[in-house]
Backbone as a ProteinNet text record, in pm:
[ID]
protein_1_A
[PRIMARY]
XXXXXXXXXXXXXXXXXXXXXXXXXXXXXXXXXXXXXXXXXXXXXXXXXXXXXXXXXXXXXXXXXXXXXXXXXXXXXXXXXXXXXXXXXXXXXX
[TERTIARY]
7109.8	7173.4	7211.4	7129	7164.8	7273.3	7281.5	7392.4	7526.9	7523.3	7645.8	7693.9	7596	7626.1	7683.2	7634.5	7680.7	7829.9	7848.6	7986.9	8084.8	8044.7	8129.7	8160.5	8063.4	8080.8	8177.2	8166.7	8258	8397.5	8419.8	8554.2	8614.2	8532	8577.3	8622.3	8544.8	8581.8	8713.7	8733	8854.5	8970.1	8950.3	9056.3	9091.1	8998.7	9023.2	9097.8	9074.2	9141.8	9283.5	9319.6	9463	9549.6	9485.6	9559.5	9647.2	9751.3	9840.9	9777.4	9679.4	9613	9478.9	9459.8	9332.6	9295.1	9390.2	9357.9	9394.6	9419.3	9453.5	9334.5	9277.4	9166	9218.3	9144.8	9176.7	9311.4	9359.5	9490.7	9469.6	9525.3	9522.3	9668.7	9719.3	9849.1	9844.1	9905.1	9900.9	9994.7	9946.5	10021.9	10072	10060.4	10107.5	10263.3	10333.2	10474.9	10492.8	10582.3	10614.8	10743.3	10714.6	10831.9	10933.4	10896.1	10991.9	11086.2	11025.5	11100.1	11184.6	11140.3	11213	11346.1	11357.4	11487.9	11580.9	11536.7	11631.1	11680.2	11616.3	11663.7	11792.8	11874.2	12008.7	11993.2	12059.7	12061.2	12162.9	12283.6	12387.8	12438.3	12509.7	12562.7	12688.3	12713	12837.2	12961.7	13078	13194	13225.9	13239.9	13289.7	13189.9	13063.1	12965.1	12954.8	12938.3	12922.2	12785.7	12703.9	12564.1	12469	12350.9	12245.1	12211	12220	12192.6	12296.3	12422.9	12527	12507.9	12480.9	12453.2	12339.8	12223.3	12108	12136.6	12215	12239.3	12331.2	12421	12501.9	12422.6	12321.6	12239.1	12142.6	12108.8	12017.9	12096.5	12225.5	12305.8	12326.9	12276.4	12296.9	12440.2	12500.4	12632.8	12646.3	12537.7	12531.8	12547	12568	12585.5	12449.8	12335.3	12210.4	12182.7	12234.4	12205.6	12330.5	12448.3	12560.4	12633.2	12707.6	12786.5	12893.3	12922.5	13016.2	13153.2	13189.4	13322.8	13335.9	13223.5	13220.6	13210.7	13144.7	13116.1	13247.2	13353.3	13469.7	13527.8	13522.5	13568.5	13487	13351.2	13266.1	13283.2	13312.7	13320.1	13462.4	13566.7	13701.4	13725.8	13796.5	13818.8	13914.7	13907.4	13987.8	14127.9	14157	14289	14302.9	14411.5	14442.4	14572.3	14563.3	14681	14720.9	14858.8	14901	14942.3	14908.3	14945.6	15079.8	15161.4	15298.4	15298.4	15364.4	15373.4	15489.1	15466.2	15582.2	15616.3	15742.5	15781.5	15873.9	15841.9	15929	16011.5	16138	16222.5	16245.2	16239.4	16255.7	16410.4	16438	16577.3	16593.1	16695.7	16724.8	16848
-24565	-24541.9	-24386.5	-24303.9	-24161.9	-24133	-24217.6	-24194.2	-24233.6	-24343.6	-24381	-24272.3	-24220.5	-24108.7	-23989.8	-23957.6	-23842	-23872.8	-23997	-24034.1	-24027.4	-24076.2	-24072.9	-23927.4	-23849.4	-23704.1	-23629.9	-23670	-23608.5	-23656.5	-23785	-23836.3	-23767	-23745	-23683.9	-23538.2	-23466	-23329.7	-23322	-23419.3	-23423.4	-23455.4	-23539.8	-23576.4	-23454.9	-23380.4	-23267.6	-23159.4	-23146.7	-23044	-23079.1	-23206.5	-23255.2	-23237.3	-23214.4	-23208.3	-23075.7	-23085.6	-22970.6	-22853.2	-22882.8	-22778.6	-22746.8	-22765.2	-22739.1	-22591.8	-22504.1	-22357.9	-22288.5	-22364	-22305.1	-22325.9	-22216.4	-22221.6	-22254	-22337.3	-22374.5	-22441.2	-22508.6	-22582.1	-22722.7	-22817.3	-22953.5	-23010.3	-23042.7	-23091.2	-23241.7	-23315.6	-23458.4	-23507	-23589	-23644	-23785.6	-23827.7	-23959.5	-23950.8	-24064.4	-24071.2	-24106.2	-24027	-24056.2	-24147	-24276.1	-24375.6	-24341.7	-24282.7	-24244.9	-24129	-24035.9	-23919.1	-23960.6	-24062.7	-24107.8	-24169.1	-24226.3	-24282	-24169.1	-24051	-23939.3	-23866.2	-23889.3	-23822.9	-23885.2	-23795.4	-23840.2	-23890.4	-24001.3	-24053.3	-23994.2	-23956.5	-23897.7	-23774.3	-23689.6	-23567.7	-23606.8	-23539.5	-23556.7	-23505.2	-23543.7	-23525.3	-23389.2	-23287.4	-23158.7	-23093.4	-23130.5	-23062	-23114.2	-23036.3	-23084.2	-23067.3	-22986.9	-22976	-22964.4	-22996.2	-22997.9	-22858.7	-22761.2	-22624.4	-22572.7	-22600.5	-22557.3	-22628.1	-22748.2	-22827.9	-22772.7	-22752.3	-22698.3	-22551.7	-22475.1	-22340.6	-22345.4	-22442.5	-22452.2	-22503.3	-22584.6	-22634	-22527.2	-22429.9	-22322.7	-22216.7	-22209.8	-22112.2	-22154.7	-22091.4	-22136.1	-22101.9	-22190.9	-22163.2	-22169.3	-22177.2	-22185.8	-22049.3	-22052.9	-21925.6	-21851.1	-21916.3	-21847.9	-21746.4	-21765.1	-21683.7	-21598.7	-21621.3	-21547.6	-21489.1	-21375.4	-21311.7	-21407.7	-21393	-21475	-21471.2	-21358.1	-21348.5	-21419.5	-21452.3	-21516.8	-21665.8	-21714.9	-21863.8	-21947.3	-21911.6	-22001.5	-22003.5	-21898.6	-21901.2	-21986.2	-21997	-22078.6	-22220.6	-22262.4	-22405.8	-22453.4	-22368.1	-22414.7	-22507.8	-22623.8	-22707.8	-22643	-22685.9	-22616.5	-22666.6	-22787.8	-22845.1	-22892.2	-22847.6	-22891.6	-22971.5	-23092.5	-23181.1	-23188.9	-23193.8	-23215.9	-23366.7	-23419.1	-23562.4	-23576.2	-23660.6	-23681.9	-23837.4	-23849.9	-23980	-24055.2	-24167.2	-24252.4	-24355.1	-24371.6	-24471.1	-24572.3	-24695.9	-24798.8	-24862.3	-24868	-24920.4	-25073.1	-25133.3	-25276.4	-25313.6	-25388.1	-25417.5	-25566.4	-25592.2	-25724.4	-25778
-7878.4	-7998.9	-8008.4	-7955.5	-7947.7	-7859.3	-7747.9	-7652.2	-7717.3	-7793.6	-7858.7	-7961.5	-8028.4	-8131.8	-8054.2	-7939.2	-7862.5	-7811.8	-7768.1	-7720.7	-7839.5	-7955.9	-8071.7	-8109.4	-8097.5	-8137.6	-8032.9	-7903.4	-7807	-7829	-7861.3	-7889.9	-8016.4	-8115.4	-8233.6	-8211.7	-8127	-8094.1	-8012	-7921.6	-7841.7	-7935.4	-8027.9	-8121.2	-8203.5	-8246.6	-8330.1	-8251.7	-8124.7	-8042.4	-8025.5	-8029	-8009.8	-8131.5	-8245.8	-8374.7	-8376.7	-8459	-8471.3	-8543.5	-8634.7	-8704	-8649.6	-8523.8	-8458.5	-8462	-8444.9	-8442.9	-8572.2	-8679.6	-8809.3	-8901.7	-8958.2	-9044.5	-9187.9	-9255.7	-9399.6	-9419.2	-9308.3	-9314.9	-9259.6	-9332.7	-9288.4	-9278.9	-9162.1	-9151.1	-9139.3	-9222.9	-9219.4	-9112.1	-9022.3	-8914.3	-8940.2	-9070.5	-9102.1	-9135.6	-9110.7	-9138.3	-9283.1	-9347.2	-9485.1	-9491.6	-9529.1	-9531.8	-9634.7	-9744.2	-9845.2	-9796	-9732	-9679	-9560.5	-9489.1	-9369.4	-9407.8	-9529	-9580.5	-9600.4	-9630.5	-9667.2	-9540.1	-9425.4	-9305.5	-9252.5	-9195.3	-9149.8	-9008.5	-8978.2	-8841.6	-8752.3	-8809.7	-8733.6	-8806.4	-8740.9	-8796.4	-8885.3	-8993.8	-9067.3	-8987.4	-9026.4	-8949.8	-8893.2	-8980.9	-8920.6	-8822.2	-8822.8	-8749.8	-8603.2	-8511.2	-8371.5	-8311.2	-8377.7	-8324.2	-8441.7	-8416.1	-8525.7	-8569.5	-8483.4	-8528	-8624.5	-8602.9	-8701.5	-8832.6	-8835	-8955.5	-9034.7	-8968.3	-9031.9	-9086.6	-9015.3	-9063	-9188.4	-9195.4	-9316.3	-9437.6	-9410.2	-9519.5	-9574.3	-9492	-9532.3	-9613.3	-9599.2	-9673.8	-9818.3	-9918.7	-10056.9	-10101.2	-10176.5	-10223	-10379.4	-10442.7	-10589.8	-10659.2	-10791.2	-10864.6	-10883.8	-10854.7	-10874.6	-10767.5	-10642.7	-10534	-10478.8	-10535.8	-10496.3	-10618.8	-10593.6	-10707	-10760	-10891	-10963.2	-10896.4	-10830.7	-10777.9	-10638	-10580.4	-10449.2	-10460.9	-10561.1	-10580	-10570.2	-10642.3	-10627.6	-10491.4	-10417.4	-10279.8	-10190.6	-10221.6	-10142.1	-10161.1	-10287.7	-10326.2	-10322	-10292.8	-10295	-10169.9	-10195.9	-10080.7	-9982.8	-9853.5	-9749.5	-9765.5	-9815.1	-9826.2	-9969	-10029.1	-10161.8	-10162.9	-10211.2	-10223.8	-10357.8	-10384.7	-10525.2	-10525.2	-10638.9	-10658.7	-10720.8	-10653.6	-10714.4	-10762	-10862	-10925.7	-10868.4	-10815.3	-10767.8	-10870.4	-10888.1	-10983	-10912.2	-10937.9	-10885.7	-11002.3	-10977.2	-11087.6	-11073.3	-11179	-11179.2	-11167.9	-11056.7	-11032.9	-11071.7	-11155.9	-11205.1	-11139.1
[MASK]
++++++++++++++++++++++++++++++++++++++++++++++++++++++++++++++++++++++++++++++++++++++++++++++

């Protein structure tokens, strides 16, 4: 029985050494997968981006009025291409 306890203790110590937070004091990193957060992760890159680094860099850059001057915000949120809508009329031919 003591030998089983010693084996269990050794397995526990080896498992603790393999953890991400093994060398961090007062920190516990959960290694469980979060199913709710997994739904929010993107599977593919959006159209204009060609690499993951460029996409993540653009997501880190804030474009809101809280973090940028009021004169710069309209330029940041302006669409690249502006189309004017024209109204087409079809005449009824009798």
